[in-house]
Short mmCIF file of C-alpha atoms and ligand atoms in Angstrom, two decimals:
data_model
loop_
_atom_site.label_atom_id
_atom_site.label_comp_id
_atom_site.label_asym_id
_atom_site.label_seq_id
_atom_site.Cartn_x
_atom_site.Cartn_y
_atom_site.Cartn_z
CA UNK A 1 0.00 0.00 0.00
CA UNK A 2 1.17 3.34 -1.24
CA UNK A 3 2.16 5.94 1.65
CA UNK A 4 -1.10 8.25 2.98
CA UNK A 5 0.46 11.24 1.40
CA UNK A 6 -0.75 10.15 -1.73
CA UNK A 7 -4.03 9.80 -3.38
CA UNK A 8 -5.45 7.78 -6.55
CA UNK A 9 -7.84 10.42 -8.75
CA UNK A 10 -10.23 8.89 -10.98
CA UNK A 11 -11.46 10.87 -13.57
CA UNK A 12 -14.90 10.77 -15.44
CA UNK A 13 -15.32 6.93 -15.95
CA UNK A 14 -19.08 7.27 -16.67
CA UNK A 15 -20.87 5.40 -19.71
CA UNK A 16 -21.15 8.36 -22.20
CA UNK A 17 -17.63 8.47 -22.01
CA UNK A 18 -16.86 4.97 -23.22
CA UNK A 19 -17.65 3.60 -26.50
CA UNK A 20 -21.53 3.81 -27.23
CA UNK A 21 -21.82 6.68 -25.32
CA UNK A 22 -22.90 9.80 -26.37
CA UNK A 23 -19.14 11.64 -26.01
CA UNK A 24 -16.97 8.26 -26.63
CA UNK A 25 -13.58 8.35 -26.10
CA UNK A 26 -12.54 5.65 -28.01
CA UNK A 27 -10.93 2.70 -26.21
CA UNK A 28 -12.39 4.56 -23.24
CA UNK A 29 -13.17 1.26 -21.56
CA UNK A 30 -10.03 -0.67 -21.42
CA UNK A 31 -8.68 1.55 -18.68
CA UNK A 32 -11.39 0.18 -16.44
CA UNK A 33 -9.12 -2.68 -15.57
CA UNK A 34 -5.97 -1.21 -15.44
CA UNK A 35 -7.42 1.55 -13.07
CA UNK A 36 -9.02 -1.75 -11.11
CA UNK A 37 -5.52 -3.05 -10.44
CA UNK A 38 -4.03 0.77 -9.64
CA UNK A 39 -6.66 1.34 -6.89
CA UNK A 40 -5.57 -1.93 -4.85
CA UNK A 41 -1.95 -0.21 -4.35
CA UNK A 42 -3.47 3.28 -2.73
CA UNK A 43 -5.75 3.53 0.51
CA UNK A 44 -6.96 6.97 -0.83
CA UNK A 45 -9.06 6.60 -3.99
CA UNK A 46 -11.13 9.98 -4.68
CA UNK A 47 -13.55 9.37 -8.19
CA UNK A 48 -15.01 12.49 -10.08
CA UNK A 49 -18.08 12.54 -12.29
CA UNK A 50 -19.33 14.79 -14.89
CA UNK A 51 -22.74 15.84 -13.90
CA UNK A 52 -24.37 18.76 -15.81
CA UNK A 53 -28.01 19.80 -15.83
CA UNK A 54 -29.65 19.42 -19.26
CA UNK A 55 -29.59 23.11 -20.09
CA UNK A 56 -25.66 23.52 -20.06
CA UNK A 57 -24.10 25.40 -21.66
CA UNK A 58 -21.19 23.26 -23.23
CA UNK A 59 -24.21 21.43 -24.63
CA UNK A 60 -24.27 22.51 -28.51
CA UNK A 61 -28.04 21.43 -28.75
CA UNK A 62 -28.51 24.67 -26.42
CA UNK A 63 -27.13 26.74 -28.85
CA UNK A 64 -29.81 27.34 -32.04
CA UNK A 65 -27.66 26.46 -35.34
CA UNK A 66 -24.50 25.39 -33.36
CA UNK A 67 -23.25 21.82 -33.74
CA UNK A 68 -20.72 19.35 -31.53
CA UNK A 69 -17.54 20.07 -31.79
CA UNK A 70 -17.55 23.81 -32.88
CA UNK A 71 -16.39 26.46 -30.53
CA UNK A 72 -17.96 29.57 -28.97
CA UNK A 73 -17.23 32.49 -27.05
CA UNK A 74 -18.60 32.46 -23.40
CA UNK A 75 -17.83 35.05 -20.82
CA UNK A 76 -14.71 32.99 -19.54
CA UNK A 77 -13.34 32.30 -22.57
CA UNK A 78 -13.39 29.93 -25.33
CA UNK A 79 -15.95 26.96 -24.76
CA UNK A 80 -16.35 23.58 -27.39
CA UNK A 81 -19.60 22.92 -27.91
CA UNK A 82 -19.87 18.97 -26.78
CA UNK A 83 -23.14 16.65 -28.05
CA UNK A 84 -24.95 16.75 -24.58
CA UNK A 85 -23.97 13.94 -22.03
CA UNK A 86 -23.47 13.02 -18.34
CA UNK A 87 -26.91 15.00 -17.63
CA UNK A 88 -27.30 14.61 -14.16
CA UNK A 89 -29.20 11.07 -12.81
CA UNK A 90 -29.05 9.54 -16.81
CA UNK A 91 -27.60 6.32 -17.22
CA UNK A 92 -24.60 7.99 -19.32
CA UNK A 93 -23.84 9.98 -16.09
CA UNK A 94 -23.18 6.67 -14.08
CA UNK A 95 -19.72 5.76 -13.14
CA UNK A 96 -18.84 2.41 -15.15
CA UNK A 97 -20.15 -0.56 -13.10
CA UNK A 98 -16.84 -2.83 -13.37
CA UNK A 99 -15.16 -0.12 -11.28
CA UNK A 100 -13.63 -2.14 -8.33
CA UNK A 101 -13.25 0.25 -6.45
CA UNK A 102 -15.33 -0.15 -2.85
CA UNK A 103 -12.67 1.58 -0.70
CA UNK A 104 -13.05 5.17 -2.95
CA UNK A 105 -14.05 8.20 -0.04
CA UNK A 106 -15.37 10.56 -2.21
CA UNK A 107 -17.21 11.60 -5.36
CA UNK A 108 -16.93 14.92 -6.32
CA UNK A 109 -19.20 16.11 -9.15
CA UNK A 110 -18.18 18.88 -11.53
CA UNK A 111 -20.09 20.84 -14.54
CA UNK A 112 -23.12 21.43 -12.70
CA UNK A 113 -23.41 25.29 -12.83
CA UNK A 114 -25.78 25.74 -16.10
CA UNK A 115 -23.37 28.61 -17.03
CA UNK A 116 -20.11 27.48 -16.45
CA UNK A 117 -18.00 24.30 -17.46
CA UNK A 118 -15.79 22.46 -15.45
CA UNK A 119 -13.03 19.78 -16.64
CA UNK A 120 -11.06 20.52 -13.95
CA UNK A 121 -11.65 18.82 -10.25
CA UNK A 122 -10.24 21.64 -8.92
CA UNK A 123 -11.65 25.20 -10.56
CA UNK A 124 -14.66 25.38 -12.68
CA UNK A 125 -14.01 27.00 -16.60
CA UNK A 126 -14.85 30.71 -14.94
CA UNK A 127 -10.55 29.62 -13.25
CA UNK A 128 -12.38 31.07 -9.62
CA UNK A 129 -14.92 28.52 -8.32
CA UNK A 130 -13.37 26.05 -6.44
CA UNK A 131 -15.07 22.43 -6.28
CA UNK A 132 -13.72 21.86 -2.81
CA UNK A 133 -11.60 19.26 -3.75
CA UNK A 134 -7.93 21.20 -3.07
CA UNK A 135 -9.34 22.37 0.36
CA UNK A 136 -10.82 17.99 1.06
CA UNK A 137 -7.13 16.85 -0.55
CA UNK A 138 -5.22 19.58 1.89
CA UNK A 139 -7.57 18.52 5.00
CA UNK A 140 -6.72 14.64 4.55
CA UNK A 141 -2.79 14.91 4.38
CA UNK A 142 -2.87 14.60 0.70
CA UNK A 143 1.02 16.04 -0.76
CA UNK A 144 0.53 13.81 -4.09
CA UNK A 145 -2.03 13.50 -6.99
CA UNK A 146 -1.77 10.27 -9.34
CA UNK A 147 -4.24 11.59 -11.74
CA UNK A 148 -5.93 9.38 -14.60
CA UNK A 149 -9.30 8.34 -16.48
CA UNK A 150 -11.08 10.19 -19.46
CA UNK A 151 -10.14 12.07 -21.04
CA UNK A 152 -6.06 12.65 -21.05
CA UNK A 153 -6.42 16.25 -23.24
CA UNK A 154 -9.24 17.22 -21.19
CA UNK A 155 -10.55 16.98 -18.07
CA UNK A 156 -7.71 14.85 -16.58
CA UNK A 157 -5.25 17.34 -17.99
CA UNK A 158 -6.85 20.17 -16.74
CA UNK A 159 -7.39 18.40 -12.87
CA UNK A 160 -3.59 17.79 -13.68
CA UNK A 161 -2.62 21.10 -13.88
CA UNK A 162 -5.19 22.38 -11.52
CA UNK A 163 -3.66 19.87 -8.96
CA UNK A 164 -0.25 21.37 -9.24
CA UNK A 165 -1.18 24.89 -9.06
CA UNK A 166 -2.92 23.94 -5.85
CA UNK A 167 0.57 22.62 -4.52
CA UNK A 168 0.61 19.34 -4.92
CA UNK A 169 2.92 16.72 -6.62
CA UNK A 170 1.19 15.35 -9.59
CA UNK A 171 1.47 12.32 -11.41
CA UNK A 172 -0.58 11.29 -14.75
CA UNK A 173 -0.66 7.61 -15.57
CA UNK A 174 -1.11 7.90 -18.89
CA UNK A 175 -1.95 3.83 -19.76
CA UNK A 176 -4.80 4.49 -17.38
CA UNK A 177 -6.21 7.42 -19.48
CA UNK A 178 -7.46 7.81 -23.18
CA UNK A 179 -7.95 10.76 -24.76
CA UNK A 180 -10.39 12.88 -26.80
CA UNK A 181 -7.55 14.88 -29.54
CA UNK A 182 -9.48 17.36 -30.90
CA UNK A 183 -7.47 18.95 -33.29
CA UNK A 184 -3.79 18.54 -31.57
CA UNK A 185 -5.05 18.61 -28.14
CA UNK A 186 -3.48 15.46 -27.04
CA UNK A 187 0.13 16.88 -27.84
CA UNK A 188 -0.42 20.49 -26.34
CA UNK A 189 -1.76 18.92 -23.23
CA UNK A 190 1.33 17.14 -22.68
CA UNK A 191 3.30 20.05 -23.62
CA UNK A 192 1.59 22.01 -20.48
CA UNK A 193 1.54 19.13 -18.35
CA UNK A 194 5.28 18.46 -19.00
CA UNK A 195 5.88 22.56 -18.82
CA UNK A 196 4.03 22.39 -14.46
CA UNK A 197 6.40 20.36 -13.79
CA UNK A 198 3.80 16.89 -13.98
CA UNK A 199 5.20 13.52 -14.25
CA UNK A 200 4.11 11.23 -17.31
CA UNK A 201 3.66 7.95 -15.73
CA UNK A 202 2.40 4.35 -16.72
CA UNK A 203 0.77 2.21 -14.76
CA UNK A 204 3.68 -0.46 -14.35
CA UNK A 205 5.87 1.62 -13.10
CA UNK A 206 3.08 3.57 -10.35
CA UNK A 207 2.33 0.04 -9.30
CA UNK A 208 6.02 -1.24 -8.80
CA UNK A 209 6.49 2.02 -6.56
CA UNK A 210 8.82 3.32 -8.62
CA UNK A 211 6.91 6.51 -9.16
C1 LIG B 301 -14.95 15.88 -20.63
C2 LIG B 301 -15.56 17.14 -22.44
C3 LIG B 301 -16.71 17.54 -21.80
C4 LIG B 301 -13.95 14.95 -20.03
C5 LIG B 301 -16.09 16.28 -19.97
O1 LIG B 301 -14.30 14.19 -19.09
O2 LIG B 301 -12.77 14.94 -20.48
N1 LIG B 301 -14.68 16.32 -21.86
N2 LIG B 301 -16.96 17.10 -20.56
ZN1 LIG B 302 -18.82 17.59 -19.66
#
């Protein structure tokens, strides 16, 4: 068992993510086993969920003439406009049911302001509301983040990075994550992740303890 300072993070392993779903990431579902055999080496497991109300706006079907995939200009910035999924209580919003994962403490959901997306754990799109989960991680010893799920280029890259600007040490186990790549973003997210200082991990190595 990995030392209390550290803490497992499970990103967004819900149904709409995987293939099928209505935002598949594809191959999205063979990290459900590899994140299985992770979990049994940490005593702190901590799972997040995308959980928007149908009316959000990252949804492009609330935007008259917009479709998936195209961008728009919100208040905070630039927003992609995803086909709408993990609406809150749908079965695309439920974390995937071969998760073995009974010991996890917490669930934090993100992306539930209508106005306002979230990838991040940490700070909603707006980069000022917290989610709480810096302040839970600080309160329960936490020094070090091993970060994975769906999807690498997005909201496990931006927890990543959110994690590290919060202080901690970060790891991303990138055999335990698939990614979106929308038009490069696979590459610049490891460009940022490398440039805060965030360790590129596989799972192997995170589960012989030597990261
Ligand atoms: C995600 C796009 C929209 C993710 C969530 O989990 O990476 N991506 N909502
Ligand atoms: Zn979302």
């Amino acid at each position: 068992m990995r030392s209390a300072d550290d803490v497992l993070l499970l990103v967004d392993l819900q149904y709409d993510f995987m293939p099928g779903g209505a935002l598949a990431v594809a191959h999205g579902d063979e990290v459900v086993p590899v994140v299985n055999l992770l979990a049994k080496g940490f005593g702190h497991v901590v799972l997040t969920q995308d959980w928007h109300p149908a009316q959000h706006v990252s949804f492009a079907a609330n935007h008259a003439g917009r479709q998936p995939f195209e961008t728009i200009a919100l208040p905070y910035g630039e927003q992609v406009l995803w086909p709408t999924h993990c609406v809150q209580g749908t079965e695309g919003a439920t974390l995937h049911r071969g998760l073995d994962v009974p010991h996890a403490r917490a669930i934090i959901r993100k992306g539930h302001h209508t106005d306002v997306d979230s990838y991040s754990a940490f700070l909603e799109a707006d980069r000022t509301t917290p989610t709480g989960l810096a302040g839970y991680l600080r309160d329960t010893g936490v020094k070090r983040v091993y970060c994975c799920g769906l999807a690498t280029d997005y909201c496990v890259a931006w927890s990543a990075l959110d994690a590290r600007a919060a202080g901690f040490e970060v790891v991303l186990i990138e055999d335990a994550s698939r990614a979106i790549d929308l038009q490069g973003s696979l590459a610049a997210a490891w460009t940022q992740l490398a440039a805060a200082g965030v360790t590129r991990a596989q799972s192997a190595d995170v589960e012989r303890g030597a990261v």
